[in-house]
mmCIF file of C-alpha atoms and ligand atoms in Angstrom:
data_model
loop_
_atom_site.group_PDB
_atom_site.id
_atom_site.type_symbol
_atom_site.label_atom_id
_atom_site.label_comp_id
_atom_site.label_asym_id
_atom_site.label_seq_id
_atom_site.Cartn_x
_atom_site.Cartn_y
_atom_site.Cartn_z
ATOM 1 C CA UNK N 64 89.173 90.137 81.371
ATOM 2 C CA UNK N 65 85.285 90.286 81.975
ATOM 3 C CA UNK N 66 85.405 94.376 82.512
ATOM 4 C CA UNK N 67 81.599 94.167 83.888
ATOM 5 C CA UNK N 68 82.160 92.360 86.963
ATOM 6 C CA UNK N 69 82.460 94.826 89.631
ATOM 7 C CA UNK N 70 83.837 93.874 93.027
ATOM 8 C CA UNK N 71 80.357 94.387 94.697
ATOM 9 C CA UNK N 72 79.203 91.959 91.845
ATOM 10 C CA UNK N 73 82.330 89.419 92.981
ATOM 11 C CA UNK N 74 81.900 89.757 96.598
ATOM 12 C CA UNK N 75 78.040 89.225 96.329
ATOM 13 C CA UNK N 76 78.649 85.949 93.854
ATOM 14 C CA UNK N 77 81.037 84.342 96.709
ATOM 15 C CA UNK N 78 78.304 85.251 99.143
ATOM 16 C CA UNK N 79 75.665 83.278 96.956
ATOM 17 C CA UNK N 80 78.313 80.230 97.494
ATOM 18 C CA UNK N 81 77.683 80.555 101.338
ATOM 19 C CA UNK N 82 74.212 80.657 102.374
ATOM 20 C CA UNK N 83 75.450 80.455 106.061
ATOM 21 C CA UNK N 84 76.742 83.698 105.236
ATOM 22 C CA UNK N 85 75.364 87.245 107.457
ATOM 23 C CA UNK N 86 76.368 89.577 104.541
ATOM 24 C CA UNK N 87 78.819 91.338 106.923
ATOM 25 C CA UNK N 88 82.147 90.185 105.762
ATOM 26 C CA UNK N 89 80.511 90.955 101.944
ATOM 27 C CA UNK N 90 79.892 94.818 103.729
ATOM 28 C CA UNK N 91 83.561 95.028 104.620
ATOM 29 C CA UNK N 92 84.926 94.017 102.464
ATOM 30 C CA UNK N 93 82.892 96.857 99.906
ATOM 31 C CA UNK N 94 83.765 99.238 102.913
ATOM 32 C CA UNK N 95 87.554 98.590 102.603
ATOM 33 C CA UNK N 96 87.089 99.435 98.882
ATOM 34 C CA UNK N 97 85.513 102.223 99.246
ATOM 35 C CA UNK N 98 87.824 103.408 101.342
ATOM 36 C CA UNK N 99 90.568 102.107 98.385
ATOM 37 C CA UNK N 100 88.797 104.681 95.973
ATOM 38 C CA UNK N 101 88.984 107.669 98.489
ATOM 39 C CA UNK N 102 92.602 106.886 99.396
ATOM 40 C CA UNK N 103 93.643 106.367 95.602
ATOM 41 C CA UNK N 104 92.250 110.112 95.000
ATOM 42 C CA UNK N 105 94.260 111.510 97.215
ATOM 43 C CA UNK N 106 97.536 109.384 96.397
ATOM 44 C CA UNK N 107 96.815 110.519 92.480
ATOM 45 C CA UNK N 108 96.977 114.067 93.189
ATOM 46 C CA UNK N 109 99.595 114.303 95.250
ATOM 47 C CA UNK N 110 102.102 116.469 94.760
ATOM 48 C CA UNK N 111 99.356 118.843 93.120
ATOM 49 C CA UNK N 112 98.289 119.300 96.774
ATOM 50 C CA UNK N 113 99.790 119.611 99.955
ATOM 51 C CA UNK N 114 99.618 115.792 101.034
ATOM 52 C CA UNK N 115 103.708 115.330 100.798
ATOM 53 C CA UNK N 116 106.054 114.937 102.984
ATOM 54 C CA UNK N 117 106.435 114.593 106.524
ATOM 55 C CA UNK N 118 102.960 115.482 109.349
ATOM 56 C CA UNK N 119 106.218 116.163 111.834
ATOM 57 C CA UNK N 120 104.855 113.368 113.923
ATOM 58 C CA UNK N 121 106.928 110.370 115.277
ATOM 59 C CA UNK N 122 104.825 107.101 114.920
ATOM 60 C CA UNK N 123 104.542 104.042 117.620
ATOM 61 C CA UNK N 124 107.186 102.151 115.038
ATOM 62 C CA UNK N 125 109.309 105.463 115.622
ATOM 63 C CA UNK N 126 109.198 106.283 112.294
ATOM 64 C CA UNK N 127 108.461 109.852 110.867
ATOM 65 C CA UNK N 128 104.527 110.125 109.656
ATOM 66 C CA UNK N 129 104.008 111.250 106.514
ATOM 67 C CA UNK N 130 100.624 113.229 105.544
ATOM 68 C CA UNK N 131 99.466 110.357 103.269
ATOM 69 C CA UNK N 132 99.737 107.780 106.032
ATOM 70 C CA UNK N 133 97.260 109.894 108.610
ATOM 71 C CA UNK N 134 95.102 110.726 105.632
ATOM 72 C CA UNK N 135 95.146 106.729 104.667
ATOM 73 C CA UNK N 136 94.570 106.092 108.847
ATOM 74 C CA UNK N 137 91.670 108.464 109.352
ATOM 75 C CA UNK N 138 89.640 107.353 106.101
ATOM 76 C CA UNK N 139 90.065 103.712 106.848
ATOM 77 C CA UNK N 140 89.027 104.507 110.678
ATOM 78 C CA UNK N 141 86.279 106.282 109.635
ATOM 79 C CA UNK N 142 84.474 104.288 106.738
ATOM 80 C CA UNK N 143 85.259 100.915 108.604
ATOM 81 C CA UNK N 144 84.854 102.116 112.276
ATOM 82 C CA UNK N 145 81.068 103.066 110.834
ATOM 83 C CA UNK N 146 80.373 100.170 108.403
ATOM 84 C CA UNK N 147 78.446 98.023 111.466
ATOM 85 C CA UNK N 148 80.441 94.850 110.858
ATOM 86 C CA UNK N 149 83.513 95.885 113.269
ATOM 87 C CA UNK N 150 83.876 95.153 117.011
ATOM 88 C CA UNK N 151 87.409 96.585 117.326
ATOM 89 C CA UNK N 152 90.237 97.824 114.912
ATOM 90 C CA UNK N 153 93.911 98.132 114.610
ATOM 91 C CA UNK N 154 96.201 99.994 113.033
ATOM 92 C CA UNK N 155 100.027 100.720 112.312
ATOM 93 C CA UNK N 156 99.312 103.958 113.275
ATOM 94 C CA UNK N 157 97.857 103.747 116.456
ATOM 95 C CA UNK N 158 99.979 102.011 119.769
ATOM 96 C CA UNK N 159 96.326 100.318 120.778
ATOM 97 C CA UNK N 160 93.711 98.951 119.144
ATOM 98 C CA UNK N 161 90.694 101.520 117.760
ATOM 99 C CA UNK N 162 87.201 101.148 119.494
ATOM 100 C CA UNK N 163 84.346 102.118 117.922
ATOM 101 C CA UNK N 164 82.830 105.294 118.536
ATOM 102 C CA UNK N 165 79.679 105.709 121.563
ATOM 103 C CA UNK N 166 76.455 104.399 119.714
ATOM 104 C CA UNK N 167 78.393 102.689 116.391
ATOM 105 C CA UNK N 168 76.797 99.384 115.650
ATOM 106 C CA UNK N 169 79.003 96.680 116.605
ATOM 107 C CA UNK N 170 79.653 93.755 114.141
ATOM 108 C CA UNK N 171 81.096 89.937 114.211
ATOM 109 C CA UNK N 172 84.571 90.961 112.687
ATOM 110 C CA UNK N 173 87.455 92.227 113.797
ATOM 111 C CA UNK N 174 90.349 93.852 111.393
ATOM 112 C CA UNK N 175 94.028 95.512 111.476
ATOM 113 C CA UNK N 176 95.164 97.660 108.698
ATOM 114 C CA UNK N 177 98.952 99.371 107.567
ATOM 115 C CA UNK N 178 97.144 101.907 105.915
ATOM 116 C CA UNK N 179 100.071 103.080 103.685
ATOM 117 C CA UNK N 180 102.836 100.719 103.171
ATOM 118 C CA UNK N 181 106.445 101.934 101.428
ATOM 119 C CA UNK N 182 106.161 105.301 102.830
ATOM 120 C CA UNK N 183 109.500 106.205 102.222
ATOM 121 C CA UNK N 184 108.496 105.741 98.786
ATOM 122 C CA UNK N 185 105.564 108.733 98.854
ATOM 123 C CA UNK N 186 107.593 111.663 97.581
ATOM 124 C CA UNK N 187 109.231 109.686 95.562
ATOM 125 C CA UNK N 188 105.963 108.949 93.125
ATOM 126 C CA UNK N 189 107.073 105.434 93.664
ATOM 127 C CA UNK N 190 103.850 102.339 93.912
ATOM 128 C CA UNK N 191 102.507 102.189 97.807
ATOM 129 C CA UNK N 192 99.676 100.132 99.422
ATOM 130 C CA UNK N 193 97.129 99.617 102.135
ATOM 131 C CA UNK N 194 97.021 95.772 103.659
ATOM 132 C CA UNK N 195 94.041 94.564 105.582
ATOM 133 C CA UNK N 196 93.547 91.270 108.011
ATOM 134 C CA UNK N 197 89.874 90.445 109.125
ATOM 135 C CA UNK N 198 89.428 87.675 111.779
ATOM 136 C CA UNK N 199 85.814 86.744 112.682
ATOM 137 C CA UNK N 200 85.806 88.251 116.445
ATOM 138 C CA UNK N 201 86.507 85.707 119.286
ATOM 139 C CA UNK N 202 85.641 87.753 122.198
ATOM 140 C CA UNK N 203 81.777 86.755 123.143
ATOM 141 C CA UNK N 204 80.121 90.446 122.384
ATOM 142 C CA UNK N 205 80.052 93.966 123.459
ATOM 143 C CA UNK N 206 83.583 95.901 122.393
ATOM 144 C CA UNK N 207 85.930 93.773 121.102
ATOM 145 C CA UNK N 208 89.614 93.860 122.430
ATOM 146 C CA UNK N 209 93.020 93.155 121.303
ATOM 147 C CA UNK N 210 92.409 89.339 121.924
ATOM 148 C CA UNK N 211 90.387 89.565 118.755
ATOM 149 C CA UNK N 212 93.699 90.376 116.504
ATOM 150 C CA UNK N 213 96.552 88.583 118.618
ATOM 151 C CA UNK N 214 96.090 85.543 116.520
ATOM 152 C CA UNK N 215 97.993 83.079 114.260
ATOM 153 C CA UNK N 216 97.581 84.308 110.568
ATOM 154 C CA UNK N 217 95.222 80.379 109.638
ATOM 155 C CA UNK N 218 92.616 82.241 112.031
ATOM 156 C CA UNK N 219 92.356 84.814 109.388
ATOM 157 C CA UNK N 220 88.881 84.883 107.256
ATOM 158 C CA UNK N 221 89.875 87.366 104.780
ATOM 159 C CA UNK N 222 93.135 89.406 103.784
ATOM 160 C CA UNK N 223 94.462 92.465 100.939
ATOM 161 C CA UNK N 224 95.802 95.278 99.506
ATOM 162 C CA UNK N 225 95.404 98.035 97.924
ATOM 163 C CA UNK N 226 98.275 98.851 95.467
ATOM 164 C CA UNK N 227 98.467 102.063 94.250
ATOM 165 C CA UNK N 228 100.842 101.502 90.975
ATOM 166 C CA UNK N 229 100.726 102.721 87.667
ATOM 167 C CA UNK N 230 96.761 101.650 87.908
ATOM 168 C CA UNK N 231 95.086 101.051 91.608
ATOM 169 C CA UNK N 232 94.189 97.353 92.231
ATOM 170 C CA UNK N 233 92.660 95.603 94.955
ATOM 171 C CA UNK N 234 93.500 92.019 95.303
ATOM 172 C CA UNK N 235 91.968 90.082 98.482
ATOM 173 C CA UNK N 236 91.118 86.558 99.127
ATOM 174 C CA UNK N 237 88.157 85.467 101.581
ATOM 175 C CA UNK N 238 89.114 81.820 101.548
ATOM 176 C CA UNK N 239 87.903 81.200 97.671
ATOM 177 C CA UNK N 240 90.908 81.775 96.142
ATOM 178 C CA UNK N 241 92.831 84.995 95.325
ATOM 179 C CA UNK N 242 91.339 87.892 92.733
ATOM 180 C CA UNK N 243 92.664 91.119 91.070
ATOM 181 C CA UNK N 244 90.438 94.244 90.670
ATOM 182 C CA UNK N 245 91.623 96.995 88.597
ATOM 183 C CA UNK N 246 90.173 100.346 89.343
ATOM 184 C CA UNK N 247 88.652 102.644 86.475
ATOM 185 C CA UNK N 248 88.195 106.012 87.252
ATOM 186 C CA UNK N 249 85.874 106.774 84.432
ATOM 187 C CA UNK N 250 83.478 103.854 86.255
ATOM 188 C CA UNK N 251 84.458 105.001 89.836
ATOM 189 C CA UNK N 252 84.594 101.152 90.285
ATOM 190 C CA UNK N 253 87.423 97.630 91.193
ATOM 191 C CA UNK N 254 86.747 95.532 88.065
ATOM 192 C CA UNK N 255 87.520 91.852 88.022
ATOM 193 C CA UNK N 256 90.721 91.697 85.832
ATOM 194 C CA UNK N 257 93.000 88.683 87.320
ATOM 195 C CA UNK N 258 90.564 85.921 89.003
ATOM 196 C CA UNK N 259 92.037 83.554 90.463
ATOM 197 C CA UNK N 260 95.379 84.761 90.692
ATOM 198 C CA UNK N 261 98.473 81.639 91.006
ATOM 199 C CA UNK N 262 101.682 81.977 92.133
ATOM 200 C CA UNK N 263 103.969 80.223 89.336
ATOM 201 C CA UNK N 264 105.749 77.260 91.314
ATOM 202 C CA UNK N 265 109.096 78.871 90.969
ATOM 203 C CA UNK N 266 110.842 82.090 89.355
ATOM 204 C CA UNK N 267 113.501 83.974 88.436
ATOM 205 C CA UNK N 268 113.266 87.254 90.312
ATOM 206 C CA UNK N 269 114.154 87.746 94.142
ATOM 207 C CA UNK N 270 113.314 91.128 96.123
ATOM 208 C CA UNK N 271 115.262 91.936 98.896
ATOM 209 C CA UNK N 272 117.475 94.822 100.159
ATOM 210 C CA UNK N 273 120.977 93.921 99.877
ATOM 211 C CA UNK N 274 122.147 96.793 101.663
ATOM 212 C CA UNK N 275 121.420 94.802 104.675
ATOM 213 C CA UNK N 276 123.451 91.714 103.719
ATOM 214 C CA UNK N 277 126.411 91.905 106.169
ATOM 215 C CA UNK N 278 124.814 91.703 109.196
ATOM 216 C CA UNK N 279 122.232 88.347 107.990
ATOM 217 C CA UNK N 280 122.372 85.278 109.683
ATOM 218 C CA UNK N 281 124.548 83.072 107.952
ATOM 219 C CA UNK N 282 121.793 80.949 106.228
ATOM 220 C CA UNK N 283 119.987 83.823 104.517
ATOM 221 C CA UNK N 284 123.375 84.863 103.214
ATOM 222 C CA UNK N 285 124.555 82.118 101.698
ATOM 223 C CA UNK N 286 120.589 81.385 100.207
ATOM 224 C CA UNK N 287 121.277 84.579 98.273
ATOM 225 C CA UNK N 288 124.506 83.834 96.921
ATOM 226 C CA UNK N 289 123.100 80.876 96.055
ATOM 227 C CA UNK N 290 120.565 82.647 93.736
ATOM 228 C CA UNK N 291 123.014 84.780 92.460
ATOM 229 C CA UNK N 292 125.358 82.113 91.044
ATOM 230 C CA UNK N 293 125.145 80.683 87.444
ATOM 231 C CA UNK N 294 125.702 76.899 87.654
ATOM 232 C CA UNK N 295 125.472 75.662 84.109
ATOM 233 C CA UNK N 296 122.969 75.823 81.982
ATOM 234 C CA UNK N 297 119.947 74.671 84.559
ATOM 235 C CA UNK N 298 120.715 77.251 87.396
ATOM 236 C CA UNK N 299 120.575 81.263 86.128
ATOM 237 C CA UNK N 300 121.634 83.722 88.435
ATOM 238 C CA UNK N 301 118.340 85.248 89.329
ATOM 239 C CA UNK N 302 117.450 89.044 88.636
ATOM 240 C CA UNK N 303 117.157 91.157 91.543
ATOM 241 C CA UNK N 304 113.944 93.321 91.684
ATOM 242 C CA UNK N 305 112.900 95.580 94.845
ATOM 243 C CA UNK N 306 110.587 98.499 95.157
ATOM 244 C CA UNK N 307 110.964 99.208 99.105
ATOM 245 C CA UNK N 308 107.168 98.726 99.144
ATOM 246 C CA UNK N 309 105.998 95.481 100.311
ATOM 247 C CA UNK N 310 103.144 95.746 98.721
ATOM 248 C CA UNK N 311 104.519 96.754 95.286
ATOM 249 C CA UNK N 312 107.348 94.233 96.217
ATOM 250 C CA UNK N 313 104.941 91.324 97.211
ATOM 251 C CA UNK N 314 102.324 91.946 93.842
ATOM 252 C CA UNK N 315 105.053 91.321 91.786
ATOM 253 C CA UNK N 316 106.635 88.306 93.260
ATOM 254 C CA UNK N 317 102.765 86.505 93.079
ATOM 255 C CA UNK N 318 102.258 87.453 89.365
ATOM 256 C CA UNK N 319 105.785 86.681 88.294
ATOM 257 C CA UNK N 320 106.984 84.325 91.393
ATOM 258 C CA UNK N 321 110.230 84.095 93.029
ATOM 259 C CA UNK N 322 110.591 85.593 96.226
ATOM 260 C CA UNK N 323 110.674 88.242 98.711
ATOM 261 C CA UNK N 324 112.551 88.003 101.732
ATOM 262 C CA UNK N 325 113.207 90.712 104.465
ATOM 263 C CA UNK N 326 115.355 88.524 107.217
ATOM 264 C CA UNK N 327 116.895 90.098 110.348
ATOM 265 C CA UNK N 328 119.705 92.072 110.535
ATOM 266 C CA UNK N 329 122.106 92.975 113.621
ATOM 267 C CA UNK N 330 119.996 96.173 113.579
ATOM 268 C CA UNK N 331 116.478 94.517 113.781
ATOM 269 C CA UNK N 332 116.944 90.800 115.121
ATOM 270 C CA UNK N 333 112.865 90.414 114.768
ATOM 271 C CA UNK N 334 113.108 91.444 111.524
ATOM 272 C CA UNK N 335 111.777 94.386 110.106
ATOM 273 C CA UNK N 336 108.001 93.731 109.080
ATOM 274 C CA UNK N 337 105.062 93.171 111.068
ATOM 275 C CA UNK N 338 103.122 90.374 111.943
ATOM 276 C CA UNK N 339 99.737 91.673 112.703
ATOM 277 C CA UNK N 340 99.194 93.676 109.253
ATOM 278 C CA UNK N 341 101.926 93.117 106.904
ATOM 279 C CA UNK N 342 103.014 89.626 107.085
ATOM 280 C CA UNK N 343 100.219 87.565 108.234
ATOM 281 C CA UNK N 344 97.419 89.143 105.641
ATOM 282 C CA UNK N 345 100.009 88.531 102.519
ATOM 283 C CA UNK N 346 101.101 84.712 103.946
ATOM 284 C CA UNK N 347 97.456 84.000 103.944
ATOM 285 C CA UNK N 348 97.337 85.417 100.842
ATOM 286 C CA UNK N 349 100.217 83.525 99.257
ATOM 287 C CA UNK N 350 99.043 80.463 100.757
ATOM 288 C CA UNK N 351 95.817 81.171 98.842
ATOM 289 C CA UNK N 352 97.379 81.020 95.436
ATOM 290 C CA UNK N 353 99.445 78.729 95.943
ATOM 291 C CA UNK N 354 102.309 79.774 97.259
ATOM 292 C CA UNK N 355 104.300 79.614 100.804
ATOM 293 C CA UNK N 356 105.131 82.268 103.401
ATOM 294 C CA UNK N 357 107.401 81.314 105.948
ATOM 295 C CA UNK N 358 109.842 83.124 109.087
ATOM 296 C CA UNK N 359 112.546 81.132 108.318
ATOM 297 C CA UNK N 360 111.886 77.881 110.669
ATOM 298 C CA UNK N 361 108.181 77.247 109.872
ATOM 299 C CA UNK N 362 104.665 79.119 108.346
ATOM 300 C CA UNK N 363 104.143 82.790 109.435
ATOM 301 C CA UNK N 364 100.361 81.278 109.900
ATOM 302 C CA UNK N 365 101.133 79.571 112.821
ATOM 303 C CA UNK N 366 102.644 82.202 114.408
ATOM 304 C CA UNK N 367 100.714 83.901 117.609
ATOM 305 C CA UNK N 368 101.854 87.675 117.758
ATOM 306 C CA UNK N 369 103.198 89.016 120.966
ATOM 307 C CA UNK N 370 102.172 92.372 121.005
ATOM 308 C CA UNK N 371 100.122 94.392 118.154
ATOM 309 C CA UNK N 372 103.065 95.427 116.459
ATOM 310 C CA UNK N 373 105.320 92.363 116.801
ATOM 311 C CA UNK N 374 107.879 92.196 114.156
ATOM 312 C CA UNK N 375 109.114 89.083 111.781
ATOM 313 C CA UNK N 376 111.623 88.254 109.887
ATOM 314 C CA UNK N 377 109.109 87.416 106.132
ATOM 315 C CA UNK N 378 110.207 85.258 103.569
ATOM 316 C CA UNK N 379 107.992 84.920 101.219
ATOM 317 C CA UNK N 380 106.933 83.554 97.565
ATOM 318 C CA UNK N 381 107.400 80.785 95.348
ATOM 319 C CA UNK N 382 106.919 77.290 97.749
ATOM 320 C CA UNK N 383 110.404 76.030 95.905
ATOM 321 C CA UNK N 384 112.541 79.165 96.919
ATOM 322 C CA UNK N 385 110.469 79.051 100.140
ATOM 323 C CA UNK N 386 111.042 75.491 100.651
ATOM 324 C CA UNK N 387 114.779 76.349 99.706
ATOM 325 C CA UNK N 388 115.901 79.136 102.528
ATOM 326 C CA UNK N 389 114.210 76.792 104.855
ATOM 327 C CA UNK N 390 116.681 74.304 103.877
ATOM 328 C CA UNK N 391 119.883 76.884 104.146
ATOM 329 C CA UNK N 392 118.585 78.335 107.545
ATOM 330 C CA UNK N 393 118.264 74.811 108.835
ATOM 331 C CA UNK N 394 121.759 73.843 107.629
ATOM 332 C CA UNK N 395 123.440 77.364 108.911
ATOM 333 C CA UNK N 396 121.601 78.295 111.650
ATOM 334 C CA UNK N 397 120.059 75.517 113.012
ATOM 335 C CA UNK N 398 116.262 75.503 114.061
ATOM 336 C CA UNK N 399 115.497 79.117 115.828
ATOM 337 C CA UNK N 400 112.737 79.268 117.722
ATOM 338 C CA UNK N 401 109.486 80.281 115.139
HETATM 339 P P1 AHG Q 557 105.656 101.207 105.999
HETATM 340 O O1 AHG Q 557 105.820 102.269 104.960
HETATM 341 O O2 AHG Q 557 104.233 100.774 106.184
HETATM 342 O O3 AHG Q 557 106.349 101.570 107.287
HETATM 343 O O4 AHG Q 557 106.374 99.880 105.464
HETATM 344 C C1 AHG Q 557 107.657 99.998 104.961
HETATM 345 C C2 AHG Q 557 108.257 98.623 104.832
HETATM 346 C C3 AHG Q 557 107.802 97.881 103.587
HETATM 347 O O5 AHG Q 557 106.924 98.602 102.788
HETATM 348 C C4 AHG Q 557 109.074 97.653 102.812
HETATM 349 O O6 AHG Q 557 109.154 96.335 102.350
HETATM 350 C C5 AHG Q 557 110.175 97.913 103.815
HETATM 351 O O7 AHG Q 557 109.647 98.792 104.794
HETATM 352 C C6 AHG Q 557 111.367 98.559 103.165
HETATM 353 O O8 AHG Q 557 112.363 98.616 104.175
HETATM 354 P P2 AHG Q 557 113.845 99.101 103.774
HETATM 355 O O9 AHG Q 557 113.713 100.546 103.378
HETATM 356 O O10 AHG Q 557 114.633 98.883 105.039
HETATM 357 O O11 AHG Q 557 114.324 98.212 102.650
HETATM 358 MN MN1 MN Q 558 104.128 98.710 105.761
HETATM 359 MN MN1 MN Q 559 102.594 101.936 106.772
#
């Protein structure tokens, strides 16, 4: 690991490659970690201050709001929504999309955020995230709208997270591949530490909750029984490994490969996850090293979201376990309609 790259350093270098380039996406990019570094401070001392537990608030998702989620919103509002490289924002925490403030300088890029994924996780001291999608904006100028972010995943020009685990990392890619920085808090800065990150081709490990397992459709649950069955020496059962936090979930399954699936259930028949800022920025991301992201029938890139906070059923990982549910929802449930 070259511990003297910074990210600034990084982002700059891949600018250098792309003399095209405006230098905004490079500033957003250094905004979003920023706003990594201010969110990791918090996340590191909580429980020492009174950033646990639950704001009382009932989000758009109808979920409870925990402190560390509004905390996570407002700095990522704030240090994007006044970076000059935005035209319009979203986030899991807001039912509309996030205009910039009177006067803000409007920029060529449009991004949604889930500023803290696994929050069931918080009080728990268990790993959480931030994920981040950037599209280049496709409304003409002035304020952008939600046209900008209601758009298949391959429109995507950049994607992350921000994993808050036993050390903070940052892994994004901006179409040059996929790169690990790992945060040192005597440098205050993301150092490169896993370039070019590759998902292995196949693995041992899937991440899933099984607690949902009677109510999949029929070709999810036999997929998993396959991977649970020994069938001589060349087919292992494979280990089971989940966090509850994508994000923890997801960084685990691209360094050590396998894969992560959250299919629908009888409770959520869209699937859990969603779309806009959960799926779409890690599929692009898996794609980038490598790897394959799928809803079952077909890529979660060509998907067009319905609404900002569409939901999907996300299996994701490995392109040969990919490939292989793909195969068993074909067989056992037919084609559904991606
Ligand atoms: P969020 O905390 O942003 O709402 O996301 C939670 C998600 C995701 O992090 C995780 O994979 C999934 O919820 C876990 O769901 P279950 O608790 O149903 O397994
Ligand atoms: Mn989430
Ligand atoms: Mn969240």
């Amino acid at each position: 690991m070259d511990d003297t790259i910074t990210i600034q350093r990084h982002i700059a270098k891949i600018q250098e490659h792309h003399p095209e380039a405006s230098g905004e996406l490079s500033g957003l990019l250094n905004a979003i970690a920023f706003a990594g570094k201010l969110i990791q401070r918090e996340v590191r001392k909580a429980g020492l201050v009174d950033i646990l537990g639950l704001t009382g608030r009932i989000n758009v998702q109808g979920e409870e709001v925990q402190k560390l989620d509004m905390y996570a919103h407002h700095i990522l509002v704030r240090t994007i929504g006044q970076s000059g490289y935005i035209c319009v924002m979203a986030s899991e925490e807001e039912q509309d999309v996030i205009h910039l403030p009177e006067g803000e300088k409007i920029g060529h890029y449009a991004i949604a955020f889930d500023p803290l994924d696994g929050s069931s996780n918080i009080d728990a001291n268990v790993s959480i995230g931030s994920v981040f999608s950037i599209f280049r904006r496709r409304t003409p100028f002035g304020p952008g709208s939600v046209d900008d972010l209601l758009r298949p995943g391959r429109e995507q020009v950049a994607a992350g997270y921000i994993l808050y685990g036993s050390s903070t990392m940052m892994v994004f890619s901006s179409g040059d591949g996929v790169h690990g920085f790992t945060y040192d808090p005597s440098a205050g800065e993301f150092l490169l530490s896993h370039p070019y990150i590759k998902i292995p081709p196949r693995g041992n490990y899937y991440s899933v909750n099984e607690g949902n397992h009677a109510t999949w459709p029929e070709g999810s649950k036999r997929f998993v029984d396959y991977l649970k069955e020994s069938d001589g020496p060349e087919k292992k059962p494979y280990s089971l490994r989940y966090i509850g936090s994508l994000v923890a979930d997801f960084h685990r399954t691209l360094v050590y490969g396998g894969v992560f699936l959250y299919p629908p259930d009888e409770a959520r028949p869209e699937g859990k996850l969603r779309l806009v800022y959960e799926a779409a920025p890690l599929a692009y991301l898996v794609e980038q090293a490598g790897g394959a992201a799928s809803n079952g029938c077909g890529p979660i890139r060509h998907i067009v979201p319905s609404s900002l906070h569409a939901r999907t059923p996300l299996y994701i990982g490995s392109p040969h376990e990919v490939k292989l549910l793909e195969s068993y929802v074909a067989k056992y449930e037919g084609a559904r309609a991606t």
